[in-house]
Tab-separated table of C-alpha atoms in Angstrom:
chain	number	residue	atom	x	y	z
A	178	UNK	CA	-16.860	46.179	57.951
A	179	UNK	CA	-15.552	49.466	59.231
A	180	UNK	CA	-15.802	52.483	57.445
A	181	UNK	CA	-12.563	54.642	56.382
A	182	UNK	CA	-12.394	58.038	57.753
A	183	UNK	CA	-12.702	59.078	54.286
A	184	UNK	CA	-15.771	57.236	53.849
A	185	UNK	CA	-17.014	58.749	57.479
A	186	UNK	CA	-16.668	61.733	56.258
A	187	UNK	CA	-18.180	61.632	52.836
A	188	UNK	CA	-21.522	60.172	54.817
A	189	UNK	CA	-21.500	63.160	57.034
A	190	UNK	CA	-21.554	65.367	54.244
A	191	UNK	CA	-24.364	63.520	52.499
A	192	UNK	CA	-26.493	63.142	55.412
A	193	UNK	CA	-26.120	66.806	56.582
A	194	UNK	CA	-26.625	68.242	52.440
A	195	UNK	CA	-29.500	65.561	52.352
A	196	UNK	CA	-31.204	67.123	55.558
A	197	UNK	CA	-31.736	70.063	53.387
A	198	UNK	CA	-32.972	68.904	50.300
A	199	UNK	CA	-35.622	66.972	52.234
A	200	UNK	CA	-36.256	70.421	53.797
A	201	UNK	CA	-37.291	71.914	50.424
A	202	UNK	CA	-39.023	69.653	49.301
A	203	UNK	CA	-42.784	68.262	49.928
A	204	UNK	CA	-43.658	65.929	47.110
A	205	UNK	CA	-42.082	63.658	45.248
A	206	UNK	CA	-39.213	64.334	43.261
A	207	UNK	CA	-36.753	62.673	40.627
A	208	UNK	CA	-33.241	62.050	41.642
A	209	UNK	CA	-30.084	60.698	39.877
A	210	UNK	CA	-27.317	59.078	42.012
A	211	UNK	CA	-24.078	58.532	39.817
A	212	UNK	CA	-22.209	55.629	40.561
A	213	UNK	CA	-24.258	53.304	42.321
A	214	UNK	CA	-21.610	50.613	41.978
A	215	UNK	CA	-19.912	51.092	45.330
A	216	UNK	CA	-23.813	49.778	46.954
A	217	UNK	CA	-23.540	46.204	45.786
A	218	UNK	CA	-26.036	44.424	46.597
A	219	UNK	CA	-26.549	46.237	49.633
A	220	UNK	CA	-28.633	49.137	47.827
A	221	UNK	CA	-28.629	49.176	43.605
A	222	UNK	CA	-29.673	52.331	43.679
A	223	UNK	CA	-26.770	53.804	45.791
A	224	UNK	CA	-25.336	53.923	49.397
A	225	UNK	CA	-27.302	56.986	50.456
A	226	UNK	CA	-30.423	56.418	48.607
A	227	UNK	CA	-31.741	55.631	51.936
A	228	UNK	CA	-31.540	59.493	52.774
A	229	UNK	CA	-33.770	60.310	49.893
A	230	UNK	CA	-36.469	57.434	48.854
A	231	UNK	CA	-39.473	58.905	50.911
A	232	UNK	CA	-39.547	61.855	48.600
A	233	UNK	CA	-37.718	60.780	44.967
A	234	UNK	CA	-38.239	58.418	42.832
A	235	UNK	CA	-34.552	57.673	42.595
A	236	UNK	CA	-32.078	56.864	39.332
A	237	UNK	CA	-29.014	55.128	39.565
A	238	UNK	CA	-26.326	55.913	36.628
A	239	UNK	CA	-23.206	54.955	36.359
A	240	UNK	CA	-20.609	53.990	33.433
A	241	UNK	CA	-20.789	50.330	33.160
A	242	UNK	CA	-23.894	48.230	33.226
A	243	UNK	CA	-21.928	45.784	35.112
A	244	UNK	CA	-23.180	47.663	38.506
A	245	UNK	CA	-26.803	46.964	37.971
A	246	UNK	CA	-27.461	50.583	37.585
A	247	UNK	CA	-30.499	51.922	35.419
A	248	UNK	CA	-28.787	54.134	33.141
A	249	UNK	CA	-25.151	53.802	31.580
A	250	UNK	CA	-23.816	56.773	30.808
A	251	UNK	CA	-20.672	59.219	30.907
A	252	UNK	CA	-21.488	62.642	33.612
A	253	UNK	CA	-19.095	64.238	31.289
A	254	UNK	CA	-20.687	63.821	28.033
A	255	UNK	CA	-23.847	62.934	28.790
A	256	UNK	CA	-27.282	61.689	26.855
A	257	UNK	CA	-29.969	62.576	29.185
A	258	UNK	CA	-32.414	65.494	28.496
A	259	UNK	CA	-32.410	68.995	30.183
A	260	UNK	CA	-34.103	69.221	33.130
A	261	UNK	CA	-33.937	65.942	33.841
A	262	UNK	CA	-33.969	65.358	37.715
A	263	UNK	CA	-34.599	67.674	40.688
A	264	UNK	CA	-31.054	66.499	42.835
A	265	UNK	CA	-28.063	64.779	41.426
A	266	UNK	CA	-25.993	62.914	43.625
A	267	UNK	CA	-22.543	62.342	42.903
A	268	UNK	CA	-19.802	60.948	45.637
A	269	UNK	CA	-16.339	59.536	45.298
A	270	UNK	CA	-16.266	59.768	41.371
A	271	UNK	CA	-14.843	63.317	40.325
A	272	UNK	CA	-12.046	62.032	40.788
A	273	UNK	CA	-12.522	59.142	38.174
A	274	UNK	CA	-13.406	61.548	35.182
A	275	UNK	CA	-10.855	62.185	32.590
A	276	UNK	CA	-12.883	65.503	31.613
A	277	UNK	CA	-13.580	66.792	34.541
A	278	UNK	CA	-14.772	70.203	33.508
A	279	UNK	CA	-17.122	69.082	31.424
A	280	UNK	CA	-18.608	67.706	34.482
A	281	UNK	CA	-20.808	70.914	35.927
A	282	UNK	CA	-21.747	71.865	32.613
A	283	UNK	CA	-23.607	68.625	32.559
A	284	UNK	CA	-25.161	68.600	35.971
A	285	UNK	CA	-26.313	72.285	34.885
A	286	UNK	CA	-28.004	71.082	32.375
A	287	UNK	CA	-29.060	68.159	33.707
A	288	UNK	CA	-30.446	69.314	36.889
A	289	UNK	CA	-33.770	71.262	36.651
A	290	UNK	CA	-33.745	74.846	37.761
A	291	UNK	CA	-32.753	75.477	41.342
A	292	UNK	CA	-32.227	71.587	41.716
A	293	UNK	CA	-29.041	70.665	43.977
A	294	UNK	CA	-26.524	68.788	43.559
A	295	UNK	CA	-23.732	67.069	45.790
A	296	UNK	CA	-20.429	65.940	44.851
A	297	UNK	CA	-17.759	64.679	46.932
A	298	UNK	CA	-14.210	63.655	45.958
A	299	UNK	CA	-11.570	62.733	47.759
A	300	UNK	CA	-8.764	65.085	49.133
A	301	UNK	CA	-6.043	63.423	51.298
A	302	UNK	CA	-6.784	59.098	50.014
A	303	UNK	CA	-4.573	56.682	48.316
A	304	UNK	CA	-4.397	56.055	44.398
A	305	UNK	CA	-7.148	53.682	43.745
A	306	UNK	CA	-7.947	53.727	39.801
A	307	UNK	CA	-9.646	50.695	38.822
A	308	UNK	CA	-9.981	48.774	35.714
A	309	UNK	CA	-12.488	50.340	33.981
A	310	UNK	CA	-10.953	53.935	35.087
A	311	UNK	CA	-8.391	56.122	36.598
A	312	UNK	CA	-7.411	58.083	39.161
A	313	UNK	CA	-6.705	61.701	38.450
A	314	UNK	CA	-8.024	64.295	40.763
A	315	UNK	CA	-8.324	65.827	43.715
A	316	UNK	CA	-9.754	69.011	44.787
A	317	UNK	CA	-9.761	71.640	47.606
A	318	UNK	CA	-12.218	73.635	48.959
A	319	UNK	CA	-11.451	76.370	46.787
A	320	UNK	CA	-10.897	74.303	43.393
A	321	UNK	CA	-14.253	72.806	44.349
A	322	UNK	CA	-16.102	75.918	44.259
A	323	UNK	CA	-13.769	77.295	41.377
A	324	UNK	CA	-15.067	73.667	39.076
A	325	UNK	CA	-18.562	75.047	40.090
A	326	UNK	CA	-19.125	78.441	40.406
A	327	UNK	CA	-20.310	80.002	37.122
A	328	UNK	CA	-23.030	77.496	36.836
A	329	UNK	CA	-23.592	76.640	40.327
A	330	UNK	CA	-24.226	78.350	43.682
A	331	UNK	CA	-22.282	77.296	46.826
A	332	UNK	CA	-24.626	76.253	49.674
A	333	UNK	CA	-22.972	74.889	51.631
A	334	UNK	CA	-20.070	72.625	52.236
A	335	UNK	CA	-17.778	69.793	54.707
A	336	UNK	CA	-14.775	69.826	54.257
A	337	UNK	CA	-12.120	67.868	56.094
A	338	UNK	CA	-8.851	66.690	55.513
A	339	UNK	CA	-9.887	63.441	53.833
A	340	UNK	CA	-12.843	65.189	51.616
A	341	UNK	CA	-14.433	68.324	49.515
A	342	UNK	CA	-17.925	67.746	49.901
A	343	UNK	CA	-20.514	70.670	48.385
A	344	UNK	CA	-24.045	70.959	48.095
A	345	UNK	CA	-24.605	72.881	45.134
A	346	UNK	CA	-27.653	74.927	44.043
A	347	UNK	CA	-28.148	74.811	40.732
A	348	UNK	CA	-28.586	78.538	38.518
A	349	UNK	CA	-30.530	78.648	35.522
């Protein structure tokens, strides 16, 4: 099955942001990938888990236990502890959350100190809610960083005109 350009894109980003986490760090780690119900069978613990399994003990999340993942919960009003994983991975879901600034205050407190974290949502894509949720958002460049920036640091991004992708840095 071919890719869309969207989903090219969004890989790109991952695989570049995911070049640098591996960078930094040397032993294993503890990840959380959000939404691991686009994988399938093809990976339960998310599409790009493959970027990240030699060094993190990964954790798939998502809101509805009927995508296999290990953990149901809601990014914007979540349950787990502080400090709970090193890199959060989030792609192709801001979108999908009603409360979407609740969202980084989450990851913040989520992620452990200078953990990173990348999210990806759609810019230029067609409406695609689903059952279980809708579709509300999209953001630029700038309302990416804007979402982010009192909690997170900017690292870097990839941006096209089908995505805003960031790799975040978290600040504690």
């Amino acid at each position: 099955m071919t890719k869309s350009k969207t989903r090219q894109d969004c890989e790109a980003a991952v695989i570049k942001f995911a070049g640098v986490i591996n960078h930094n760090y040397n032993s294993p780690q503890h990840s959380l990938f959000v939404n691991c119900g686009n994988a399938g069978d093809v990976n339960p613990k998310g599409e790009y888990s493959y970027l990240f399994k030699d060094k993190f003990d990964l954790i798939s999340i998502d809101l509805h236990a009927k995508w296999g993942c290990d953990i149901v919960d809601d990014i914007s009003n979540s349950k787990l502890p502080d400090n709970y994983c090193d890199v959060f991975l989030m792609v192709q879901v801001l979108e999908h959350i009603p409360k979407i600034w609740d969202v980084p205050k989450n990851i913040h407190r989520i992620l452990k100190p200078d953990g990173y974290a990348i999210i990806d949502i759609p810019f230029s894509y067609p409406f695609h809610p689903e059952p279980e949720f809708p579709d509300l958002w999209r953001l630029t460049p700038q309302g990416m960083e804007y979402l982010f920036k009192d909690l997170f640091i900017a690292v870097d991004n990839y941006c096209t005109e089908n995505n805003t992708s960031y790799l975040f840095k978290n600040i504690k």
